[in-house]
Coordinates of C-alpha atoms and ligand atoms in Angstrom, one line a residue:
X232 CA -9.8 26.2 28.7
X233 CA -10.5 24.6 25.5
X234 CA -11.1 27.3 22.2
X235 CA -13.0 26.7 19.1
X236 CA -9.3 27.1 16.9
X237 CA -7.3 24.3 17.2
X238 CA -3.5 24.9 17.2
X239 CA -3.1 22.7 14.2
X240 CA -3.6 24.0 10.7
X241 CA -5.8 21.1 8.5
X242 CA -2.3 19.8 7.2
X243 CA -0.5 19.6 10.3
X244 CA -3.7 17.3 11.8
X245 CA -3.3 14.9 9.1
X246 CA 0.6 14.7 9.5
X247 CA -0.4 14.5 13.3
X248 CA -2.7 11.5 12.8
X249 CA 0.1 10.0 10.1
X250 CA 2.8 10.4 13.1
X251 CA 0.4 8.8 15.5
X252 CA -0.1 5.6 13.4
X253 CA 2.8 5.0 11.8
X254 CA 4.7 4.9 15.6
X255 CA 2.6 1.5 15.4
X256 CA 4.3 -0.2 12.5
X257 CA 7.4 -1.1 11.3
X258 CA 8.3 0.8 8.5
X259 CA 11.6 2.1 7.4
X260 CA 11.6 6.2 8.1
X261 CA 12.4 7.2 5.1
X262 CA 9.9 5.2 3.5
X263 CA 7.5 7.0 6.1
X264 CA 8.6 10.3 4.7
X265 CA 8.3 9.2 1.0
X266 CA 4.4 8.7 2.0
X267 CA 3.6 11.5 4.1
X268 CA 5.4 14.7 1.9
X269 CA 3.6 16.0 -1.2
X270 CA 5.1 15.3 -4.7
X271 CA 3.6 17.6 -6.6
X272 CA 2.0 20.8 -5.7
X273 CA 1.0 23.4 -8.7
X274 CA -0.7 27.0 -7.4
X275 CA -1.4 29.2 -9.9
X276 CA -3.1 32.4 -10.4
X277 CA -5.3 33.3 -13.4
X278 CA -7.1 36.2 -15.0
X279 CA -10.7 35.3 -16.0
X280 CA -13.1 38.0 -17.4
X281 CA -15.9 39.0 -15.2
X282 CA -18.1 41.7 -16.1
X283 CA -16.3 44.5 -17.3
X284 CA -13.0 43.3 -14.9
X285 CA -10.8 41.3 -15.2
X286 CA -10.2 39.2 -12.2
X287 CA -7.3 36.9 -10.9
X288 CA -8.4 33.9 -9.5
X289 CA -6.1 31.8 -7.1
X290 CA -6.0 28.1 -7.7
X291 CA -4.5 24.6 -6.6
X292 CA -4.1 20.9 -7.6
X293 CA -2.0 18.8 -5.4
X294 CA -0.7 15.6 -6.2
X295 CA 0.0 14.2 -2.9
X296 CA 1.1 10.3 -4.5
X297 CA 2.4 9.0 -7.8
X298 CA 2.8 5.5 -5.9
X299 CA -0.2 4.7 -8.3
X300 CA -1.3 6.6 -11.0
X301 CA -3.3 8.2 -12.1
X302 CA -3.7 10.7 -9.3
X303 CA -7.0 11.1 -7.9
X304 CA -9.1 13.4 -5.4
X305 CA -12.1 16.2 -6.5
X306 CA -12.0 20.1 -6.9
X307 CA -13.6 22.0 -4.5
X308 CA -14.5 25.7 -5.2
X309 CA -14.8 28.0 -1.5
X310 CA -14.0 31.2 -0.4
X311 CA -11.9 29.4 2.2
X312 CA -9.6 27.4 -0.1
X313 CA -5.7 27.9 0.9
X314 CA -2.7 25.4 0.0
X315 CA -2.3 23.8 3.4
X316 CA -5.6 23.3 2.7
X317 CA -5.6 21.1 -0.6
X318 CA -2.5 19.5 0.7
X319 CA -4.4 17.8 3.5
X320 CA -7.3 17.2 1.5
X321 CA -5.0 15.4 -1.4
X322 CA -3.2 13.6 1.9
X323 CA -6.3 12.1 2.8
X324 CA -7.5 11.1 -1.2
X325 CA -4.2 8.6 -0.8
X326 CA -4.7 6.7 2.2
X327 CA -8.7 6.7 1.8
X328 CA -7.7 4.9 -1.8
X329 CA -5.6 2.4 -0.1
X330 CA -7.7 1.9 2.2
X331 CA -10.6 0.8 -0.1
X332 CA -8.6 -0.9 -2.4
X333 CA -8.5 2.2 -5.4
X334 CA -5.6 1.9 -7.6
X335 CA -5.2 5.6 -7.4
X336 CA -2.4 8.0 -5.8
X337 CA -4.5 11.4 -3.9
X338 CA -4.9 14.5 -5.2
X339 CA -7.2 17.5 -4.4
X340 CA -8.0 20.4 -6.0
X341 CA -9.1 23.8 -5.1
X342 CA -10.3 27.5 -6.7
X343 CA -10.9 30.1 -4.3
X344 CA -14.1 31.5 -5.1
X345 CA -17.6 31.6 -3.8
X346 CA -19.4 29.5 -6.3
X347 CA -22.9 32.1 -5.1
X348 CA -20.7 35.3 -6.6
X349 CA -21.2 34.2 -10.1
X350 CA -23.4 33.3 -12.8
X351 CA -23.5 29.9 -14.5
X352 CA -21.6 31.2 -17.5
X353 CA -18.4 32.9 -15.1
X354 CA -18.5 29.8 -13.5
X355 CA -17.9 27.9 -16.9
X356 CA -15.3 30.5 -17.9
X357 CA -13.6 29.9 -14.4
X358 CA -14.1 26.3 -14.7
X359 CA -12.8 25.9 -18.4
X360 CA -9.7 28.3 -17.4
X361 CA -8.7 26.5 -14.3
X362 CA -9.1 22.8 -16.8
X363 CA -6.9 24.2 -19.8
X364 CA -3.9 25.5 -16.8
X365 CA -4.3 21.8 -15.5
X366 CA -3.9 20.6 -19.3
X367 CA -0.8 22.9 -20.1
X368 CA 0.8 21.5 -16.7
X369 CA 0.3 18.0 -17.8
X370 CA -1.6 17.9 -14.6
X371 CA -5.1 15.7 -16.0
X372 CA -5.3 12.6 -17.8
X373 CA -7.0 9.5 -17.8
X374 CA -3.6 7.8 -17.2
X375 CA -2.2 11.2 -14.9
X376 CA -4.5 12.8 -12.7
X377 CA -8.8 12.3 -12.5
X378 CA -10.3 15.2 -10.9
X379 CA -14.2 14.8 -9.7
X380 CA -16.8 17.0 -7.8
X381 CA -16.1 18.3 -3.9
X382 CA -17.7 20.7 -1.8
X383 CA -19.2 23.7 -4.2
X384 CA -18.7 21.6 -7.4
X385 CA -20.8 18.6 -8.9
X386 CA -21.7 16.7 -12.4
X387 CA -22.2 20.5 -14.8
X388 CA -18.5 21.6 -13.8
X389 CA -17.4 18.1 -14.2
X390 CA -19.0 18.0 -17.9
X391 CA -17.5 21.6 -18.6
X392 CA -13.9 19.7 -17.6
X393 CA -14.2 16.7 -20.1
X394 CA -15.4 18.7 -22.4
X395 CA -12.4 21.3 -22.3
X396 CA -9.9 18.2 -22.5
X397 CA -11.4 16.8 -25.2
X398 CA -11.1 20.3 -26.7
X399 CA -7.8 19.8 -26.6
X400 CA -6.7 16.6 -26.8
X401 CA -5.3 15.0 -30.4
X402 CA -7.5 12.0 -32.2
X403 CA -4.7 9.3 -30.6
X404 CA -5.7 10.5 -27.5
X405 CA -9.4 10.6 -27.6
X406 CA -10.5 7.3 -27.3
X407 CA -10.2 7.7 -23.6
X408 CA -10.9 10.8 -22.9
X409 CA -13.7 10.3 -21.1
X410 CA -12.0 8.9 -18.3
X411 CA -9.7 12.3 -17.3
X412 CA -12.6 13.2 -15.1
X413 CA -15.5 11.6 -13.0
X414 CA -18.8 12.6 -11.3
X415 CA -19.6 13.4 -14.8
X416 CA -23.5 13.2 -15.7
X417 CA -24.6 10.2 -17.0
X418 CA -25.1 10.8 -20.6
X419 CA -21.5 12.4 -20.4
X420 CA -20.0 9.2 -19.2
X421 CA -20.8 9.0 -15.6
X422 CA -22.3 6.0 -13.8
X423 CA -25.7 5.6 -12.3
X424 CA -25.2 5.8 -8.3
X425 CA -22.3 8.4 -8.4
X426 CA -24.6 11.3 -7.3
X427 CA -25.4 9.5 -3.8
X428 CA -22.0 7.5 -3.4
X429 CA -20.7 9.2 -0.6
X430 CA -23.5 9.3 1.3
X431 CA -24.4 5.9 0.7
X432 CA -21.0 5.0 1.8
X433 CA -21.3 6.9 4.8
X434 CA -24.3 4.6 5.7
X435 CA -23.2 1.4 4.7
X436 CA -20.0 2.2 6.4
X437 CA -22.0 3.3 9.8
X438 CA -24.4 0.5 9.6
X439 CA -21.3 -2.1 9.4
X440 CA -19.9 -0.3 12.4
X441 CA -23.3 -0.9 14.2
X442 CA -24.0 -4.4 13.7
X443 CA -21.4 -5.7 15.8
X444 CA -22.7 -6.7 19.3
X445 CA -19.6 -6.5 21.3
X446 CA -19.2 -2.5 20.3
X447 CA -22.9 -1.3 20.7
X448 CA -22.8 -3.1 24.3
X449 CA -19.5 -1.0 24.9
X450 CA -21.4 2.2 23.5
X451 CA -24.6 1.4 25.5
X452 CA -26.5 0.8 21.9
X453 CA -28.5 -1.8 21.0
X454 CA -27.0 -3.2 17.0
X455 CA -28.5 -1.9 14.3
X456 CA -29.7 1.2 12.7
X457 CA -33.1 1.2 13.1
X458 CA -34.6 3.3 15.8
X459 CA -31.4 5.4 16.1
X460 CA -31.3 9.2 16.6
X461 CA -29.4 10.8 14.3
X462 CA -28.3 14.5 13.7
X463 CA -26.8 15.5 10.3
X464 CA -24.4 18.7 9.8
X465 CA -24.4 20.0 6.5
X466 CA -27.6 19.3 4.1
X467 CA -25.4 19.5 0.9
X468 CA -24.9 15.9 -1.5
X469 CA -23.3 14.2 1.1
X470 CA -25.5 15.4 4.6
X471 CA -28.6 15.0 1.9
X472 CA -28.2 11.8 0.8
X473 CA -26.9 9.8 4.1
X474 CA -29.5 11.1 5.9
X475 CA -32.0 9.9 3.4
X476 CA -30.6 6.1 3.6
X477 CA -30.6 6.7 7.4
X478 CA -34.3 7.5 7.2
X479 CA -35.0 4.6 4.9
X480 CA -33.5 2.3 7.4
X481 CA -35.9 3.3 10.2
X482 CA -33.4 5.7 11.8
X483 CA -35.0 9.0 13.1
X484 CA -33.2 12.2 12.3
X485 CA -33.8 14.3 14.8
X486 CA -31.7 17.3 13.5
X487 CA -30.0 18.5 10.7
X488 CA -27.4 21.8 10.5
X489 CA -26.9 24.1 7.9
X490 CA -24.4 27.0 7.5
X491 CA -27.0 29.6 8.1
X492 CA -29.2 28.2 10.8
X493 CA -30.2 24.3 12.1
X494 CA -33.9 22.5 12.9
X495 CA -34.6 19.9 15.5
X496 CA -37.4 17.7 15.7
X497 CA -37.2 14.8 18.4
X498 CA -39.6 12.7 16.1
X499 CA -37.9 13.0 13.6
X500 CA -37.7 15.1 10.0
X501 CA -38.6 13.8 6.7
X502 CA -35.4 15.0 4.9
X503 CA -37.5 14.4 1.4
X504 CA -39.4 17.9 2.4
X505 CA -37.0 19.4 3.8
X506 CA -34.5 19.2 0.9
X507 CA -37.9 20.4 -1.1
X508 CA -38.3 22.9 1.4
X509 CA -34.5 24.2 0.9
X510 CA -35.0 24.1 -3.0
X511 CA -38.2 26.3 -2.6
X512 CA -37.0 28.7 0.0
X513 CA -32.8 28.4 -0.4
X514 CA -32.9 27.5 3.3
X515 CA -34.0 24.5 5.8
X516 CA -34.5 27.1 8.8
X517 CA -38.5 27.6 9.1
X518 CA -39.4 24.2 8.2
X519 CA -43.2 24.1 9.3
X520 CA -42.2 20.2 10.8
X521 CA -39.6 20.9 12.9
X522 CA -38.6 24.1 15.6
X523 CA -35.8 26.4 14.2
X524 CA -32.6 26.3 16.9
X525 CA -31.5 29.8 17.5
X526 CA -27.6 29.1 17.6
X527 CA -27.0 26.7 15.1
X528 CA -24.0 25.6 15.8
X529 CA -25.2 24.4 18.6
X530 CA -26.8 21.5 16.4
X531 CA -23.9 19.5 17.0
X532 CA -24.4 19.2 20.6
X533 CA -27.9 17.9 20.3
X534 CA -29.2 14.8 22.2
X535 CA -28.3 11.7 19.8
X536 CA -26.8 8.4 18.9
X537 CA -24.6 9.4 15.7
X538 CA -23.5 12.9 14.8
X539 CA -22.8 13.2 11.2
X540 CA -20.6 16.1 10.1
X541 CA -21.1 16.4 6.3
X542 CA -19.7 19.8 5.8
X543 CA -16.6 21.5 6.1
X544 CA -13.4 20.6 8.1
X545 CA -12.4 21.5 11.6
X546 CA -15.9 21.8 13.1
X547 CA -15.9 19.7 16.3
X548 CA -12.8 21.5 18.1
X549 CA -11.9 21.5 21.8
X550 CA -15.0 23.9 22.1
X551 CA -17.4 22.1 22.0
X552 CA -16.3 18.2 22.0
X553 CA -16.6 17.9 25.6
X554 CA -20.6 18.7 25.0
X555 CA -21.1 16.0 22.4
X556 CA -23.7 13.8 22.8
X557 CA -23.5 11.2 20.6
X558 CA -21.8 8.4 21.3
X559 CA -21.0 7.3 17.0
X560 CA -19.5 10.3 15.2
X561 CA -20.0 9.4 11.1
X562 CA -17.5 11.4 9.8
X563 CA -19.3 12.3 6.0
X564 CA -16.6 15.5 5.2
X565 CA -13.6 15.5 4.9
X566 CA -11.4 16.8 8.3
X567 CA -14.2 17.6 10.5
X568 CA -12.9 16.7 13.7
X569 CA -9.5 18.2 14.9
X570 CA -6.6 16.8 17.2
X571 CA -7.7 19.1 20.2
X572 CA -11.6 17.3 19.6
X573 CA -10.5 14.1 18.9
X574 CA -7.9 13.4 22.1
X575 CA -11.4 14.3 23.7
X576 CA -13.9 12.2 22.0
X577 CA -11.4 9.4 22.3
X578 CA -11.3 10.0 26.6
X579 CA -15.5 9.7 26.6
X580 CA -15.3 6.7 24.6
X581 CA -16.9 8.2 22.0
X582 CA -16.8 5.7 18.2
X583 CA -15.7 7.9 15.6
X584 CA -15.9 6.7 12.4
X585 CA -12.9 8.3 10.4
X586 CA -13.4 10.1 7.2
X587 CA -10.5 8.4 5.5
X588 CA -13.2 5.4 5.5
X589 CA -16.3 6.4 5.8
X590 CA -16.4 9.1 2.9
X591 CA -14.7 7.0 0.8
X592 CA -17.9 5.9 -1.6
X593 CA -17.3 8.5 -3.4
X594 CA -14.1 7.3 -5.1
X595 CA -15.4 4.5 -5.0
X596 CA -18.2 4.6 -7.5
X597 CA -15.3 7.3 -9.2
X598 CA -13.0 4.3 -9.6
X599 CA -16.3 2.2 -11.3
X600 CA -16.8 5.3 -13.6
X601 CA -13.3 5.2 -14.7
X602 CA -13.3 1.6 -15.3
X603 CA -16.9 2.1 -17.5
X604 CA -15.0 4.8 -19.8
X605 CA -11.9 2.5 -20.1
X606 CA -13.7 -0.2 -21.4
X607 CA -16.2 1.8 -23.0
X608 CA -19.2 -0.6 -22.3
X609 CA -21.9 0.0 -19.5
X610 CA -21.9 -2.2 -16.2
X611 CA -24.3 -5.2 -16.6
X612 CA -25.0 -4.7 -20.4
X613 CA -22.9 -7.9 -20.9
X614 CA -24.6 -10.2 -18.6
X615 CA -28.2 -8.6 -17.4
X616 CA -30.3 -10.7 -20.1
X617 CA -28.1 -14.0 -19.4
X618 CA -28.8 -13.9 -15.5
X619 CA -32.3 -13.1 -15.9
X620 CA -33.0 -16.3 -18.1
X621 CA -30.9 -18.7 -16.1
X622 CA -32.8 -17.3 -12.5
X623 CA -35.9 -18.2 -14.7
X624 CA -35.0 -21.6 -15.7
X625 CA -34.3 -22.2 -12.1
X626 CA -37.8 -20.6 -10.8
X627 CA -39.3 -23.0 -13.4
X628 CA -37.5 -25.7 -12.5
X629 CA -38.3 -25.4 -8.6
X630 CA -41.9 -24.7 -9.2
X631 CA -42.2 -28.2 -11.0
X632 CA -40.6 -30.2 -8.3
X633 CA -42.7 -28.5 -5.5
X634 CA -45.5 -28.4 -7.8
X635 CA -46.1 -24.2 -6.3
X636 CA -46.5 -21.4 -8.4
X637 CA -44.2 -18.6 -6.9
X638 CA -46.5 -15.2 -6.0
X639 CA -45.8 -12.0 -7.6
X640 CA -44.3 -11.0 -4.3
X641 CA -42.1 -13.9 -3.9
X642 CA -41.3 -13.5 -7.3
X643 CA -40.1 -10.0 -6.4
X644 CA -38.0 -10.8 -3.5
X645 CA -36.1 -12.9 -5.3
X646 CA -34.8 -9.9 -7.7
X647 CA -35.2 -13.0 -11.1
X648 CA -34.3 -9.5 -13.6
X649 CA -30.3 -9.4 -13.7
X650 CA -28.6 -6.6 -12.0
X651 CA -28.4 -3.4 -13.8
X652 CA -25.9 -0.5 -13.7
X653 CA -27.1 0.8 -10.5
X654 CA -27.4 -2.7 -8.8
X655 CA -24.0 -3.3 -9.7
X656 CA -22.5 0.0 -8.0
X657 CA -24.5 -0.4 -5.0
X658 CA -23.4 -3.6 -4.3
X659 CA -19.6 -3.3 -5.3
X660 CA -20.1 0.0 -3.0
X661 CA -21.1 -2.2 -0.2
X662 CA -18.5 -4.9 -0.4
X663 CA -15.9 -2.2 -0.4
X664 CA -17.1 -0.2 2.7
X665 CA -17.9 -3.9 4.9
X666 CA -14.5 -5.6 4.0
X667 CA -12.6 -2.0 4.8
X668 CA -14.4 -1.7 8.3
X669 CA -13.1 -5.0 9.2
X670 CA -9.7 -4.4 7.8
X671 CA -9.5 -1.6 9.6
X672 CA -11.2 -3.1 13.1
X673 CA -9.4 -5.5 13.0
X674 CA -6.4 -3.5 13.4
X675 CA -7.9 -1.6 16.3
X676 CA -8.8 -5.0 18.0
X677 CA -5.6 -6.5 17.6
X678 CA -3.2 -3.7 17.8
X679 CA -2.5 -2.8 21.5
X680 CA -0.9 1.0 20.4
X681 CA -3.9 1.8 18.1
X682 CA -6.1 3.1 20.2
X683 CA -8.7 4.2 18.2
X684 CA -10.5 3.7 14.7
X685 CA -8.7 6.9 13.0
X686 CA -5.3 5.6 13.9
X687 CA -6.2 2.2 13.2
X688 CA -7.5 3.7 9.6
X689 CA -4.4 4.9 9.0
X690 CA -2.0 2.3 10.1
X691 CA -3.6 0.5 7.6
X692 CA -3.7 3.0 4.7
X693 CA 0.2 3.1 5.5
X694 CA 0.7 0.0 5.4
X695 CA -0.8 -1.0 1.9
X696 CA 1.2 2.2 0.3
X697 CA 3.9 1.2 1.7
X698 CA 3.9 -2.4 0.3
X699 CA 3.2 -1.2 -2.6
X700 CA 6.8 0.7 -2.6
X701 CA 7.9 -2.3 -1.5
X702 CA 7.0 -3.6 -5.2
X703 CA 8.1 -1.3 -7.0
X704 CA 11.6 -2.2 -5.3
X705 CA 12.7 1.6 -4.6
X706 CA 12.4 1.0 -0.6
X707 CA 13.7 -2.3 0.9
Ligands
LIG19 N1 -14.3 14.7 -3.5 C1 -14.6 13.3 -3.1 C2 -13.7 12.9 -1.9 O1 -13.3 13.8 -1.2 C3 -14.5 12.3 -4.3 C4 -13.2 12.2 -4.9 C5 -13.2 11.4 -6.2 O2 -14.2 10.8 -6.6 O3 -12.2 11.4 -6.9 O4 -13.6 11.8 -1.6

């Protein structure tokens, strides 16, 4: 009989997945070992004033590689955070950089609270406290280690970070500051586009994965996204804003799970109101469009074509994988599927879309940000006016020889303003995610012993540490 807990603990899966992979290459054991371990792990413990207590708070950052620095992966504040836990989140921060071509080694953070416990201003304490232990550790840095948001955090703790760095940091080193940390609001340093990355990434990522004939046919799907069913899990920044591009490109989300209760609607739910409708009420259940379902975790077994997971980890087990319905699982969080689930999904033929890849817009658009405080000018401000002239000389120039005066709307389509910030991200965002799906499905094609995407994601993550190892001439 298959049970909800899967005999794995988070870590052990990834090392499981790692084992399963790198049986399909070539690599030198101990090189394999060099990858896999940890190099750094700090846990500390810290007293932080709340009320009239005192209380210790329990805390992590893992450094999983220092193949490339600086180290980077977000900071997640839950009830639920534990070491093993952080480990296999920093884990998965390295391969998902190599795999989309960040010059970054994984790390992960973690404080174990409930962010709902506290008030905004024991949140900054917490936050500020948990920053200046990372500072006396050496453990943050532009050059060192970037934190950025994760599940419970976002861009007001990352601007309480920056600022407690800067607080410290002497004039030689300030020039850069703004780069030890990124998610940050924009007029703190952060980049237009960061906000929705990840869920942007989960559905260029997807819709890549979709337009490719010979794999909807094998799915029983037509290509494309439009028309699909869709169920989301987790209506948080990443469930929120994939299932919004998913709706923009004429998908139909028929579902959408929360941690305290799920709606369905076969015709599909306007996530606009019901993120409104969560902001007025601080819940989706009792949407007026949509029926509430009475076990919500029963969400995930709902009639569909893609299943996006976009909360926590370990949430499709051997429970209830053998009653999934979709045939695409998007994974949008981190871990959400474990070995038990997976060994099943892969038997029904089931597409999963690892998270490894498909979350990985997030440090993506981190890795833009970084660049933008490094070189302390704003995407596009260099070249904007200059493209926009010469598209106009052009338009000029064809109107004259067809002797046709180009419509507003024509005008339009042809986007004659220069990119701006957010054009830029979006579309260095979607190069990334298309040319890593076919890296990686590629792989899966070719490879006889990779038998699915996830090991085929991480045969290839592997791989591109690995050379780079091979570089740095420590391993033959
Ligand atoms: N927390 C996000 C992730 O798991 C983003 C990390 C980052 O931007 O550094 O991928």
């Amino acid at each position: 009989m298959s049970s909800n807990k899967s005999k794995y603990s988070f870590y052990e899966s990834v090392e499981l997945y790692f084992e399963k992979a790198a049986s399909s290459t070539k690599i030198d054991r101990s090189l394999l070992d060099q990858i896999k371990g940890c190099n750094s792990i700090y846990a500390m413990n810290f007293p932080v004033k709340i009320g009239k207590k005192i209380e210790v708070i329990e805390a992590y950052r893992v450094q999983h590689s220092h193949h490339k620095l600086p180290c980077k992966g977000g900071i997640r504040f839950s009830s639920k955070v534990n070491q093993d836990e952080v480990m296999a989140l920093a884990s998965l921060m390295t391969y998902k950089c190599a795999l989309v071509d960040v010059p970054f080694g994984g790390a992960k953070g973690g404080v174990k609270i409930s962010p709902s416990k506290y008030n905004v201003n024991q949140l900054e304490r917490i936050t500020r406290r948990y920053t200046s232990e990372l500072i006396k550790k050496n453990f943050i840095g532009p050059g060192l280690d970037v934190p950025a948001p994760d599940y419970g955090t976002g861009a007001r703790e990352m601007s309480w970070i920056l600022d407690t760095y800067q607080v410290f940091q002497s004039d030689s080193n300030m020039v850069d500051a703004y780069g030890c940390v990124t998610g940050k609001p924009v007029g703190q340093g952060g980049i237009r586009g960061r906000t929705e990355a990840t869920g942007l990434g989960v559905f260029y990522g997807t819709r890549e994965a979709c337009s490719i004939p010979e794999d909807m046919k094998a799915l029983g799907l037509t290509t494309g996204i439009e028309g699909k069913r869709v169920v989301i899990q987790g209506f948080g920044n990443v469930g929120y804003w994939s299932a919004k591009f998913f709706m923009e490109a004429g998908a139909i989300i028929v579902g959408v799970a929360e941690w305290d209760g799920a709606v369905h609607n076969p015709k599909g739910i306007d996530v606009d109101a019901l993120k409104k409708h969560q902001k007025k009420t601080g819940s989706i259940k009792s949407f007026p469009k949509a029926k509430n379902i009475s076990n919500r975790k029963s969400a995930l077994e709902l009639d569909c074509d893609i299943l996006v997971p976009a909360a926590l980890e370990q949430q499709i087990h051997g429970g209830n994988a053998p009653n999934i319905k979709a045939k695409i699982i998007a994974e949008g969080a981190n871990g959400p599927t474990t070995p038990e689930a997976d060994a099943i999904l892969i038997k029904k033929g089931v597409m999963v879309l690892p998270d490894m890849y498909l979350n990985a817009g997030g440090v993506t658009v981190s890795y833009f940000e970084w660049l933008k405080n490094l070189s302390h000018v704003r995407f596009g401000r260099m070249d904007k006016r200059f493209q926009e002239s010469n598209n106009n000389e052009l338009i000029k120039m064809v109107e004259k020889i067809t002797d046709r005066t180009l419509s507003l709307k024509e005008r339009k389509k042809l986007k004659l303003s220069g990119p701006n910030e957010a054009d830029l991200v979006y579309s260095g965002l979607e190069e990334t995610m298309v040319n890593a799906y076919h890296d990686i499905r590629t792989v899966w094609k070719k490879n006889k012993k990779t038998e699915d995407l996830r090991a085929a994601a991480f045969n290839v993550a592997i791989s591109k540490v690995a050379q780079s190892y091979e570089t740095l001439g420590i391993f033959p």
